Tab-separated table of C-alpha atoms (C1' of nucleotides) in Angstrom:
chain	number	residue	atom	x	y	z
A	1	UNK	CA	66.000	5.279	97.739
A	2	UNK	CA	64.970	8.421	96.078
A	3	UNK	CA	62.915	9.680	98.599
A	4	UNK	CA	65.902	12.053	100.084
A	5	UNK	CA	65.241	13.870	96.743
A	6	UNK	CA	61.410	14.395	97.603
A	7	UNK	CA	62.199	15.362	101.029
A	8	UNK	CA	64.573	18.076	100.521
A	9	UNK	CA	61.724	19.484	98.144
A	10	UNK	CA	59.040	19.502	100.837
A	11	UNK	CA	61.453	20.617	103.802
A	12	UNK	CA	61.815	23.915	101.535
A	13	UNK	CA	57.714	24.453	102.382
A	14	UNK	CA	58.592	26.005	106.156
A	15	UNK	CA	60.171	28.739	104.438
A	16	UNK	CA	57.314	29.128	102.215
A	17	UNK	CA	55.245	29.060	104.428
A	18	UNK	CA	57.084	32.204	106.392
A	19	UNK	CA	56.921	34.208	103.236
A	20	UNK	CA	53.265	33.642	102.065
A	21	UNK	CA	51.125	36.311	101.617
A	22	UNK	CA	47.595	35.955	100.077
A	23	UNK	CA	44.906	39.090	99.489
A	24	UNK	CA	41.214	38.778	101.311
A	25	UNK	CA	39.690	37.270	98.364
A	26	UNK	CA	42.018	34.114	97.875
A	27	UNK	CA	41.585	34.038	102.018
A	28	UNK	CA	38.059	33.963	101.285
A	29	UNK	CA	38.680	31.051	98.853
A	30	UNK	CA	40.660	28.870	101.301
A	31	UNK	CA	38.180	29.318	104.159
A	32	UNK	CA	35.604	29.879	102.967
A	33	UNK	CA	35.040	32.825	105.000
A	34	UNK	CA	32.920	35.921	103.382
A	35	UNK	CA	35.441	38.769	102.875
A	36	UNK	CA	32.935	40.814	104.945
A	37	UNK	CA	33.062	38.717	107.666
A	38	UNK	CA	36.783	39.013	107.506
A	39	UNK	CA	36.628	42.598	107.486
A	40	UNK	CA	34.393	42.819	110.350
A	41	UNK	CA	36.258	40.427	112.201
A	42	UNK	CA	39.596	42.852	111.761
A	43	UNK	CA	37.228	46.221	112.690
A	44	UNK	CA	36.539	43.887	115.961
A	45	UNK	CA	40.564	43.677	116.353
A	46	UNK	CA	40.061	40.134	116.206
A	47	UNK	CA	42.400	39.773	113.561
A	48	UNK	CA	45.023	42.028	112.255
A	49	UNK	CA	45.555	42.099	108.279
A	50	UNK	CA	49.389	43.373	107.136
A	51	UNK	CA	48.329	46.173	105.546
A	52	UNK	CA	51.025	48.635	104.562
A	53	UNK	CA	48.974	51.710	104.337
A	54	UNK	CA	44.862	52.274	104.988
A	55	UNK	CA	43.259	52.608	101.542
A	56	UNK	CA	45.524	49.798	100.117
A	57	UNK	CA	44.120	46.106	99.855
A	58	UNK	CA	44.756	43.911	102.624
A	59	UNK	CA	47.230	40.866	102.632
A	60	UNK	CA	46.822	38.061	105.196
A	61	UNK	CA	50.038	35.650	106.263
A	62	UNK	CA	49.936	32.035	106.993
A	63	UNK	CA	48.896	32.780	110.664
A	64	UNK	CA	46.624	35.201	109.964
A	65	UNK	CA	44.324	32.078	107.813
A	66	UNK	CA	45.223	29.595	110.007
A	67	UNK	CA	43.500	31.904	113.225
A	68	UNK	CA	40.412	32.695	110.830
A	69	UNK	CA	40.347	28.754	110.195
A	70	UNK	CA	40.390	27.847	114.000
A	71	UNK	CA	38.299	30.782	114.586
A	72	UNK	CA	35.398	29.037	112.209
A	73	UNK	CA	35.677	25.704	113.707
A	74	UNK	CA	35.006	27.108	117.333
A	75	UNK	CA	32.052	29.349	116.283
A	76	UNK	CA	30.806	26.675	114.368
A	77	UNK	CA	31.150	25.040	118.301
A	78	UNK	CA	28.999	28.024	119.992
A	79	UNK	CA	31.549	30.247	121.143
A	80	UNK	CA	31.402	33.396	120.587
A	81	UNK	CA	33.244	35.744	118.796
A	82	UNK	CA	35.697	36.944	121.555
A	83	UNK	CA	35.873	33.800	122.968
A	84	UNK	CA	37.123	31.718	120.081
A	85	UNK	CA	39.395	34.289	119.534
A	86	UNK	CA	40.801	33.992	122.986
A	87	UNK	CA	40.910	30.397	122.983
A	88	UNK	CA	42.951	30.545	119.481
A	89	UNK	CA	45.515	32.354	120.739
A	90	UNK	CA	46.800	29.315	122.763
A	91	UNK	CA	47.132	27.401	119.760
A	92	UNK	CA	48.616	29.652	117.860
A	93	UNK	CA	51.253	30.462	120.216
A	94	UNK	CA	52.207	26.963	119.873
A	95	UNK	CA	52.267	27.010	116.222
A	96	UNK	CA	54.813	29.934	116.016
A	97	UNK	CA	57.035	28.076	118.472
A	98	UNK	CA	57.054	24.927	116.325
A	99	UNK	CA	57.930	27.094	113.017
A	100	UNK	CA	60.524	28.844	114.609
A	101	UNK	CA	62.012	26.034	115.682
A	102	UNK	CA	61.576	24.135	112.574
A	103	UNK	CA	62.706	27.059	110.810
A	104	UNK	CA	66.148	27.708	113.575
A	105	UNK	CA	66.538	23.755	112.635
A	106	UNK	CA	66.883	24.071	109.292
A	107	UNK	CA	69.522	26.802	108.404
B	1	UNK	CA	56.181	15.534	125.770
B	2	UNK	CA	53.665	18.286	124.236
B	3	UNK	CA	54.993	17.961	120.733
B	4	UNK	CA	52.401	16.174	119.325
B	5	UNK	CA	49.997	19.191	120.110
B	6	UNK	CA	51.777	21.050	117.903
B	7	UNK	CA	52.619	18.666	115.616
B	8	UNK	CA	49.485	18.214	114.794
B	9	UNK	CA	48.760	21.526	114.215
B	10	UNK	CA	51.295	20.932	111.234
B	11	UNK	CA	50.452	18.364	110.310
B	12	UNK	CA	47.772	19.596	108.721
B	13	UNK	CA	49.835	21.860	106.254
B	14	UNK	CA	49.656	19.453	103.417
B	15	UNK	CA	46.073	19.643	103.483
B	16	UNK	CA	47.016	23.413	103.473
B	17	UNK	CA	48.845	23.960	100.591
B	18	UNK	CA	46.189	21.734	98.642
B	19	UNK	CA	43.836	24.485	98.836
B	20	UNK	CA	46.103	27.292	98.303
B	21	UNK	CA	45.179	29.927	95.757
B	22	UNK	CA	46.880	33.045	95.167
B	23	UNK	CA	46.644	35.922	93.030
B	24	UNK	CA	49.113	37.604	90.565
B	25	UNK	CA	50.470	40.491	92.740
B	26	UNK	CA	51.014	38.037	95.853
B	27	UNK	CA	52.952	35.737	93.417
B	28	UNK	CA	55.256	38.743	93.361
B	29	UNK	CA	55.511	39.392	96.342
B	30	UNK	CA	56.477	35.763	97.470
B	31	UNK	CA	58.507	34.919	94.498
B	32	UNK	CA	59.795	38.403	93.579
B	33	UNK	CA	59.445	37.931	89.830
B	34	UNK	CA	57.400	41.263	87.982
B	35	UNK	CA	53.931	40.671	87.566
B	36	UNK	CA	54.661	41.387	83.768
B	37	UNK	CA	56.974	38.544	83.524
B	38	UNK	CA	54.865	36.036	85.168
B	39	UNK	CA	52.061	36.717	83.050
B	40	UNK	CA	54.576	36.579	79.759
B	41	UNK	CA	55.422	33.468	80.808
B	42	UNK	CA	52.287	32.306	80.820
B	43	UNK	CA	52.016	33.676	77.051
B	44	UNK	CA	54.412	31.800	75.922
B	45	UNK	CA	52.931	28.678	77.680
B	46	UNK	CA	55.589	28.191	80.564
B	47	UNK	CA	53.075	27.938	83.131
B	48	UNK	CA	49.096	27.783	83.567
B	49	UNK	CA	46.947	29.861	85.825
B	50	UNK	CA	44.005	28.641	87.193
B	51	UNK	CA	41.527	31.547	85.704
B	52	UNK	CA	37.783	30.643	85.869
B	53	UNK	CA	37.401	32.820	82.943
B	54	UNK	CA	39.282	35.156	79.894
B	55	UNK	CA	39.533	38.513	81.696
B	56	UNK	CA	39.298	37.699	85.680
B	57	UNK	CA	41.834	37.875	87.983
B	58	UNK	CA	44.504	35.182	87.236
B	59	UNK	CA	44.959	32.557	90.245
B	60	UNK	CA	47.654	30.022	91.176
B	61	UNK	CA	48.493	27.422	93.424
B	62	UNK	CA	51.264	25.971	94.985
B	63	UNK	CA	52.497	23.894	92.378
B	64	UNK	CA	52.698	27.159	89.912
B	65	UNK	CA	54.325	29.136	92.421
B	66	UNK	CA	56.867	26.098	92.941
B	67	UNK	CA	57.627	26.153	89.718
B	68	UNK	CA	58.254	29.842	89.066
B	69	UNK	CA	60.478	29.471	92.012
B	70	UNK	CA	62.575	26.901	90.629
B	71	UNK	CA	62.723	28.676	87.145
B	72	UNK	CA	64.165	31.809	88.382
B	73	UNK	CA	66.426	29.772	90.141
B	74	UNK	CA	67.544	27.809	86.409
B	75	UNK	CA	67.131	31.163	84.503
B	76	UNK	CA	69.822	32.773	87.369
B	77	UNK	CA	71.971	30.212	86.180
B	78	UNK	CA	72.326	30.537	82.857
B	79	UNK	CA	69.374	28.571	81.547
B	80	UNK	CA	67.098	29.450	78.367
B	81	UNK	CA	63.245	29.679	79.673
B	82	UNK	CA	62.476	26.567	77.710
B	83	UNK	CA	65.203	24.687	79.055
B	84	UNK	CA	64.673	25.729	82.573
B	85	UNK	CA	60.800	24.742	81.857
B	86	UNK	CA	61.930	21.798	80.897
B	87	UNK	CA	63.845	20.651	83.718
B	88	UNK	CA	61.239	21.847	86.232
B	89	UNK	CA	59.276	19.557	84.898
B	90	UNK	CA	60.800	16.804	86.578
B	91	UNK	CA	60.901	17.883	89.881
B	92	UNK	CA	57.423	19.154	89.914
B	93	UNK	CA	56.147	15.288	89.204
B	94	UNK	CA	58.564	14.067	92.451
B	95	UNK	CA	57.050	17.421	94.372
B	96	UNK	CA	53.276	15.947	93.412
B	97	UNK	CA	54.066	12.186	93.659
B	98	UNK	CA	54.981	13.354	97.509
B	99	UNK	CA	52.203	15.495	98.335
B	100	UNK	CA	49.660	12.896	97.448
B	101	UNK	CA	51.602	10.086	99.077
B	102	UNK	CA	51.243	12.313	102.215
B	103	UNK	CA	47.681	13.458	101.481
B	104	UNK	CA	46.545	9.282	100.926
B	105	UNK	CA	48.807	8.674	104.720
B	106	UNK	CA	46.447	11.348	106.165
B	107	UNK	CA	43.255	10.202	105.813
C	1	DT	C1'	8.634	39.380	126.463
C	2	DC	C1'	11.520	43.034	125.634
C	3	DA	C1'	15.476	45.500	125.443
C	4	DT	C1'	20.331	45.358	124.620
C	5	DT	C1'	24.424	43.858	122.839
C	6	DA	C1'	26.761	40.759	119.543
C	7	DA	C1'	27.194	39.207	115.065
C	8	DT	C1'	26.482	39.534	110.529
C	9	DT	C1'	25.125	41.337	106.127
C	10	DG	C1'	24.005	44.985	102.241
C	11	DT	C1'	25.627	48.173	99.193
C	12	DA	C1'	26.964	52.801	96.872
C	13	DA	C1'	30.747	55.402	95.665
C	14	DT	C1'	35.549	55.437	95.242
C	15	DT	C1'	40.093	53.568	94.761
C	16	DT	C1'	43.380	49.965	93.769
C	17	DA	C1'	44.910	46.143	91.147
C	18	DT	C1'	44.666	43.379	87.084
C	19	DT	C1'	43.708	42.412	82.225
C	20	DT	C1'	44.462	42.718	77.389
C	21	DA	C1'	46.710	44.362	73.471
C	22	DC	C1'	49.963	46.606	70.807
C	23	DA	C1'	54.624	48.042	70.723
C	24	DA	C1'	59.348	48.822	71.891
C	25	DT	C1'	63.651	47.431	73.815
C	26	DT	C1'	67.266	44.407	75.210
C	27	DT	C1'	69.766	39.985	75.037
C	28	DT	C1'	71.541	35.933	72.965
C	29	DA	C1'	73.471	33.020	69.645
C	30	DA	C1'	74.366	31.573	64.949
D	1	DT	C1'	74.731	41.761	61.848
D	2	DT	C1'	70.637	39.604	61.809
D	3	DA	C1'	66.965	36.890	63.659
D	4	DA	C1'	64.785	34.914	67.351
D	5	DA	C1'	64.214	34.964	72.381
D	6	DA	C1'	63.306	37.401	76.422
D	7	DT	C1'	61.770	41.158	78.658
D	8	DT	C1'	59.649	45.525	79.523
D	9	DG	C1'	56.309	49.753	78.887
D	10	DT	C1'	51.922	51.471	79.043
D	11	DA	C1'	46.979	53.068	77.854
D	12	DA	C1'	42.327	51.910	78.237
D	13	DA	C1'	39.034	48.839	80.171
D	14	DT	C1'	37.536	45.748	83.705
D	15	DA	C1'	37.631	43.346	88.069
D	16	DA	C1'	38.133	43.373	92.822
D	17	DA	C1'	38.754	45.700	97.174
D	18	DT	C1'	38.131	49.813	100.315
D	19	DT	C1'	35.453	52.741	103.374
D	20	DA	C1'	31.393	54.260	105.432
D	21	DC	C1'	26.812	54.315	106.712
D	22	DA	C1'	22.973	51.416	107.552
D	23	DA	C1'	20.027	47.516	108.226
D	24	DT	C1'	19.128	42.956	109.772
D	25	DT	C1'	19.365	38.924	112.480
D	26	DA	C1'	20.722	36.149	116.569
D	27	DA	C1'	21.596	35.556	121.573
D	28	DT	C1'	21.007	36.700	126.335
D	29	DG	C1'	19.796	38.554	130.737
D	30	DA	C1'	16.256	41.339	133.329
DNA sequence: TCATTAATTGTAATTTATTTACAATTTTAA
DNA sequence: TTAAAATTGTAAATAAATTACAATTAATGA
């Protein structure tokens, strides 16, 4: 069937994924998260934005939206602040291992 | 095993890239084309951003950014910009075909 | 209840990034 | 060599983001 054609299209995404980076605004978009809650969230040291020098806009990778997302849900739960962010961390710990795997996998 | 923890976590990435939105200078940095060039592409009708309105910020998603990819790639190899356009084309419909396939298995 | 800390929100002034528009330059192919 | 295609340059205007100082609104324990 065709579908090996699809596939090798999609399996590309990992790598995509590794090299996305997306300003506060678009973050905002795809979270729905206020960019001032973002930014207060990174003064808290919550979150850490890839910004190259202070002044300069802020850019956000793939793991950096996917913590804000998981963030949200568990607020949304009744933890608080510090304590979804320590619960996240698990998670995302997990996630990394998967893409680096994926990613070892692959080349 | 504990793969389907993370899995899941993954799993999720189709839903993802659905929502993904991304402004001009990001484009550039993932895809490493001049911001100049994307948007003279977008002149001359190559691809379409996603701005609300004439004058704000230009957006795009992951099916633009796809396809920018995969015309550098043509125009590297000798390709005109309409004929790489043109045989992007293609590949984008198998790209989307899959993605929603996924998206429909997912819910 | 009241005081305290956590969490969030507001916004003015400034800076950075993007837009449009007109033009120039370089490349390609007949 | 000429014409069209492709790309690049940039000034002026606008949009979006930054910082910094402040205010407001929960949430919680004494």
């Amino acid at each position: 069937m065709k579908n090996s054609e699809e596939d090798k299209d999609l399996s590309f995404d990992y790598d995509f994924l590794d090299k996305l980076v997306v300003g506060i605004g678009e973050v905002s978009q795809i979270t729905k998260i206020a960019t001032r809650q973002i930014r207060y969230w990174e003064e808290k040291g919550i979150i850490k934005s890839l910004t190259e020098e202070e002044g300069k806009n802020r850019r956000y990778d793939y793991k950096n939206i996917k913590k804000m997302l998981l963030i949200k849900e568990l607020l949304d739960e009744g933890y608080t602040l510090d304590a979804s962010a320590e619960k996240v961390k698990n998670r995302l710990e997990m996630i990394e291992e998967t893409l680096t795997k994926i990613k070892k996998g692959n080349h």
